[in-house]
Coordinates of C-alpha atoms in Angstrom, one line a residue:
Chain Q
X90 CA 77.2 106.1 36.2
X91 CA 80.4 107.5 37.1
X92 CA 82.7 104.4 39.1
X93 CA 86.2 103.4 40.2
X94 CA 87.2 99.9 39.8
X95 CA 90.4 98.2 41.6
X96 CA 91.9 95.7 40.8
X97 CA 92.8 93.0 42.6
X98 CA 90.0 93.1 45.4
X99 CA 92.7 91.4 47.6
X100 CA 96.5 90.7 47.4
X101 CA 98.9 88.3 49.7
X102 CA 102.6 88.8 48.5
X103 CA 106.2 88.1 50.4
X104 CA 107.5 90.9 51.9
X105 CA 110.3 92.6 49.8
X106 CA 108.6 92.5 46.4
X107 CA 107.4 95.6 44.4
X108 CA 103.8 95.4 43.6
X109 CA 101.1 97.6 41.7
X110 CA 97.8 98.4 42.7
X111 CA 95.2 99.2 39.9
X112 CA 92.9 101.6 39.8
X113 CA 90.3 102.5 36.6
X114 CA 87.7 105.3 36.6
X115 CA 85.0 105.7 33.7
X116 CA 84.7 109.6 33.9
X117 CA 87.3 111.6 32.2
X118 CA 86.9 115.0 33.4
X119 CA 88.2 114.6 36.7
X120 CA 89.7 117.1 38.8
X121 CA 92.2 115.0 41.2
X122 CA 92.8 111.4 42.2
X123 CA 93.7 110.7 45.4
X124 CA 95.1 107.5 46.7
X125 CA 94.2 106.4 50.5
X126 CA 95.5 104.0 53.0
X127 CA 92.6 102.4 55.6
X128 CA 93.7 100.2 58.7
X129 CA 91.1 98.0 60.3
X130 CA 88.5 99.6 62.2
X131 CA 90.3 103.0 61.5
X132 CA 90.1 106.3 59.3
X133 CA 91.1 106.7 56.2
X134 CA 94.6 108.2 55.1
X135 CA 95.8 110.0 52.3
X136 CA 99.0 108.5 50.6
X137 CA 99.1 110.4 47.4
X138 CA 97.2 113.4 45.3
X139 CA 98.1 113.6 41.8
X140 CA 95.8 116.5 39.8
X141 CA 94.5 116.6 36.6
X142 CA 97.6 117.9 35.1
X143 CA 99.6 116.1 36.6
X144 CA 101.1 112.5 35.6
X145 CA 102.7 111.1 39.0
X146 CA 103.4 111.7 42.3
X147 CA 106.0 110.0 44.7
X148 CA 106.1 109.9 48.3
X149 CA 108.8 107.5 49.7
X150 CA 108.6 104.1 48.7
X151 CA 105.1 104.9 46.8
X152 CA 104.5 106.2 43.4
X153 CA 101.3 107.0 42.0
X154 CA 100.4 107.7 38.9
X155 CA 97.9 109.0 36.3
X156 CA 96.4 108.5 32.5
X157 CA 93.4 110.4 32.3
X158 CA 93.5 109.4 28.5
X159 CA 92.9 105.5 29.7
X160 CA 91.0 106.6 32.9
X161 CA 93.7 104.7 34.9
X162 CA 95.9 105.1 37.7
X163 CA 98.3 102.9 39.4
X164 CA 99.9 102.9 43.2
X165 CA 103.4 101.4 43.0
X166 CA 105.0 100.0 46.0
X167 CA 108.4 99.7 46.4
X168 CA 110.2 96.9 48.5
X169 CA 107.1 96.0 50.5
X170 CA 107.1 95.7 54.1
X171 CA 104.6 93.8 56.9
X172 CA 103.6 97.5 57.8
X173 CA 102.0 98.1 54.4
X174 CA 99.5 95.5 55.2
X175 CA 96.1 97.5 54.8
X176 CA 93.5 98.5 51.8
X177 CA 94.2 100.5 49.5
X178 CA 91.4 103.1 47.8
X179 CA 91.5 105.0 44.9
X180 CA 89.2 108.5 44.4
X181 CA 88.8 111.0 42.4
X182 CA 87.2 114.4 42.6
X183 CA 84.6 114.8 39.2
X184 CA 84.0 118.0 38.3
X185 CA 80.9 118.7 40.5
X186 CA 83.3 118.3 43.5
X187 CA 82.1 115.4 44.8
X188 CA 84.9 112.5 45.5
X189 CA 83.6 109.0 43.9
X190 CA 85.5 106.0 45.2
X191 CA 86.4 102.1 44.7
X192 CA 85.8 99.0 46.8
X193 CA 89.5 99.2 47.5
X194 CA 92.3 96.6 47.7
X195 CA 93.2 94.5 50.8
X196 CA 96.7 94.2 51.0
X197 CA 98.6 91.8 52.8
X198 CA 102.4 91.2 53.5
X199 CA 103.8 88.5 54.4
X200 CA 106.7 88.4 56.8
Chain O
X79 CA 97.3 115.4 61.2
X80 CA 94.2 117.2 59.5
X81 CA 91.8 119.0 62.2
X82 CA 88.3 117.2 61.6
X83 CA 86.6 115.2 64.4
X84 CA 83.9 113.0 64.4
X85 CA 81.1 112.7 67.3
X86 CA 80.4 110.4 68.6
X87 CA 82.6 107.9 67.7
X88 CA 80.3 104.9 68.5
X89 CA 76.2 105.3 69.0
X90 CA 73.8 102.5 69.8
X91 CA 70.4 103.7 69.1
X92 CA 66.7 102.1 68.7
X93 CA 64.6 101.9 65.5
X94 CA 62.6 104.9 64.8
X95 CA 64.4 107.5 66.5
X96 CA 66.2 110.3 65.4
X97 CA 70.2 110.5 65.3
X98 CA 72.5 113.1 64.7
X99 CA 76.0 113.2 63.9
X100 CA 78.7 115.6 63.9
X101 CA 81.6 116.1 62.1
X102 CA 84.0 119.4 63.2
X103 CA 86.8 120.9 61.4
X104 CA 89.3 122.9 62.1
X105 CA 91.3 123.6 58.8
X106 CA 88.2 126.2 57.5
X107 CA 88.0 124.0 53.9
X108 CA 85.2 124.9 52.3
X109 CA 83.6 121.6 51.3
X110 CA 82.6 118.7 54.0
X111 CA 81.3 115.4 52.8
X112 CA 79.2 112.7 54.8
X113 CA 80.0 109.0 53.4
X114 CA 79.1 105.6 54.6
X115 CA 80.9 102.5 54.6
X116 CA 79.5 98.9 54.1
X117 CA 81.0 95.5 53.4
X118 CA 80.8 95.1 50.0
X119 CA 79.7 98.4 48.8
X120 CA 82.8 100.6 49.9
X121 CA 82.3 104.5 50.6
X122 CA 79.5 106.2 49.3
X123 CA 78.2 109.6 49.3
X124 CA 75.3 110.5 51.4
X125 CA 75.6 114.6 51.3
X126 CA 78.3 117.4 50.8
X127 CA 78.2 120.9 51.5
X128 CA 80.3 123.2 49.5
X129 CA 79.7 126.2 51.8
X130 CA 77.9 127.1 54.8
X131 CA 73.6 126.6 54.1
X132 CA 74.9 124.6 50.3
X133 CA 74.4 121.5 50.4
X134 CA 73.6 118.5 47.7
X135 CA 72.6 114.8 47.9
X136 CA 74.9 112.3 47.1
X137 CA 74.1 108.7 45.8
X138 CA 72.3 107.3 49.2
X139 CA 70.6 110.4 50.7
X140 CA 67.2 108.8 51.0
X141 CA 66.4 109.1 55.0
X142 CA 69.1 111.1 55.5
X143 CA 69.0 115.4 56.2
X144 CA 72.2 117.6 56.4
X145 CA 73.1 121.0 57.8
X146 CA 75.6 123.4 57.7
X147 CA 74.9 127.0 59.7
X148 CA 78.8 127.3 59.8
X149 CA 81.8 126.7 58.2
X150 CA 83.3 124.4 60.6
X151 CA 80.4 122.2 61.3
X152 CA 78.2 119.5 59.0
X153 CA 75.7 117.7 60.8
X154 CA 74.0 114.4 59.6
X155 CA 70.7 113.7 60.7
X156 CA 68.7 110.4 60.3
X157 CA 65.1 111.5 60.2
X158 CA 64.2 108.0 61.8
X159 CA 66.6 105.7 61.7
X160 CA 66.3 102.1 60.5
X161 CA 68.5 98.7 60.7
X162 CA 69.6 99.4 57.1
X163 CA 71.5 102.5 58.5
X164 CA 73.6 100.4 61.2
X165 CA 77.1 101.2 59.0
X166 CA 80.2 103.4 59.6
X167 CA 79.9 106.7 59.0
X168 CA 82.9 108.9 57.6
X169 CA 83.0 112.7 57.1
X170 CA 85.9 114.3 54.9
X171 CA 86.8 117.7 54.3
X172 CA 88.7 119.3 50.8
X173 CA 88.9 122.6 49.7
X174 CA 89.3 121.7 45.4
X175 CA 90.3 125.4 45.0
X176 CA 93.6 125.6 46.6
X177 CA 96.5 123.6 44.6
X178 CA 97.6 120.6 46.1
X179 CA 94.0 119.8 48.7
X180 CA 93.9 116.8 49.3
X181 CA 90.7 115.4 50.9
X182 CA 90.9 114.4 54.4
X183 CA 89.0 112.3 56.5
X184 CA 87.6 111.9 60.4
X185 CA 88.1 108.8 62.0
X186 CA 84.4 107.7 61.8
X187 CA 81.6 106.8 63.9
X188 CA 80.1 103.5 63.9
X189 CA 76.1 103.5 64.4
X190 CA 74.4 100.4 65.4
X191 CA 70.5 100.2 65.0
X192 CA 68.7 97.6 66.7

């Protein structure tokens, strides 16, 4: 059964601090990973997309990146603020195109 | 913001009746994706479609019907719906063929069954 762990399931840190979500995946022929950002009671929104060939991918104060070798991926977040307060879910696209994803981390900053 | 909406956004509905929801893009990606989300359980696939009339199950289908006559339209159907199917429902939209597509989603609809 293909699945996406993340790791921790929930995570209270001061604001300021760099921290690093974790994300593992059992199937190694994937096509992308993608990582999202959900708000309570809202959508989902994408963060980062790092492809199969690919090792990282940066947007702002986040960096993602990717070992398909370990089935692993990691969301780093720089200098954390109360606005980044949310869960965090890792995907990835298999090779029959569907997109398989964790339980997802819930994030909390404190001010 | 992606194009892809989602109605209707919330739906009260009785045991035993059909429901139907609709997700509508905009963007003309090729594959749409129904998913629910539960406590506990997280997002998981119902159906996808990767074209108009292809579709496949997903790891929950049971009760559950899709259609696609068009590209810019998936509909989820619950034949007869049951309490087990009060949940939020998400659809997403991707198109794996172009470089750099990342998956996007609607802002869900939230079915109760009583």
């Amino acid at each position: 059964k293909q699945e996406v762990t993340q790791i921790p399931a929930a995570l209270s840190v001061p604001e300021g601090e760099n921290l690093v979500l974790n994300c593992s995946f059992t199937d190694s022929a994937i096509y992308n990973l993608q990582w999202f950002r959900q708000d309570p009671g809202k959508g989902l929104t994408s963060l980062l997309l790092i492809q199969s060939s690919q090792r990282e991918q940066t947007s702002g104060r986040l960096n993602a990146s990717l070992d398909k070798s370990s089935g692993r991926s990691t969301l780093y977040i720089a200098a954390s603020q109360p606005g980044d307060s949310a869960t965090y879910l890792c995907a990835y696209m298999n090779r029959d195109d569907k997109i398989i994803f964790g339980k997802g981390t819930r994030l909390h900053i404190l001010p | 913001d992606a194009g892809i909406t989602q109605s209707p956004r919330h739906k009260v509905t009785e045991t035993g009746t059909p429901v139907t929801l609709r997700c509508h893009q905009t963007e003309n990606h090729r594959y749409m994706y129904w998913y629910r989300q539960d406590p506990g359980h997280g997002l998981r696939l119902i159906h996808y479609s990767y074209g108009v009339k292809d579709t496949d199950k997903g790891e929950v289908s049971d009760g559950y019907s899709v259609s696609r006559s068009k590209t810019e339209d998936f509909l989820l159907t619950l034949e007869s719906a049951t309490s087990s199917q009060t949940s939020v429902y998400f659809c997403a939209i991707s198109d794996p063929g172009h470089p750099n597509t990342e998956a996007f989603f609607g802002q869900g609809t939230r079915l109760t069954v009583v």
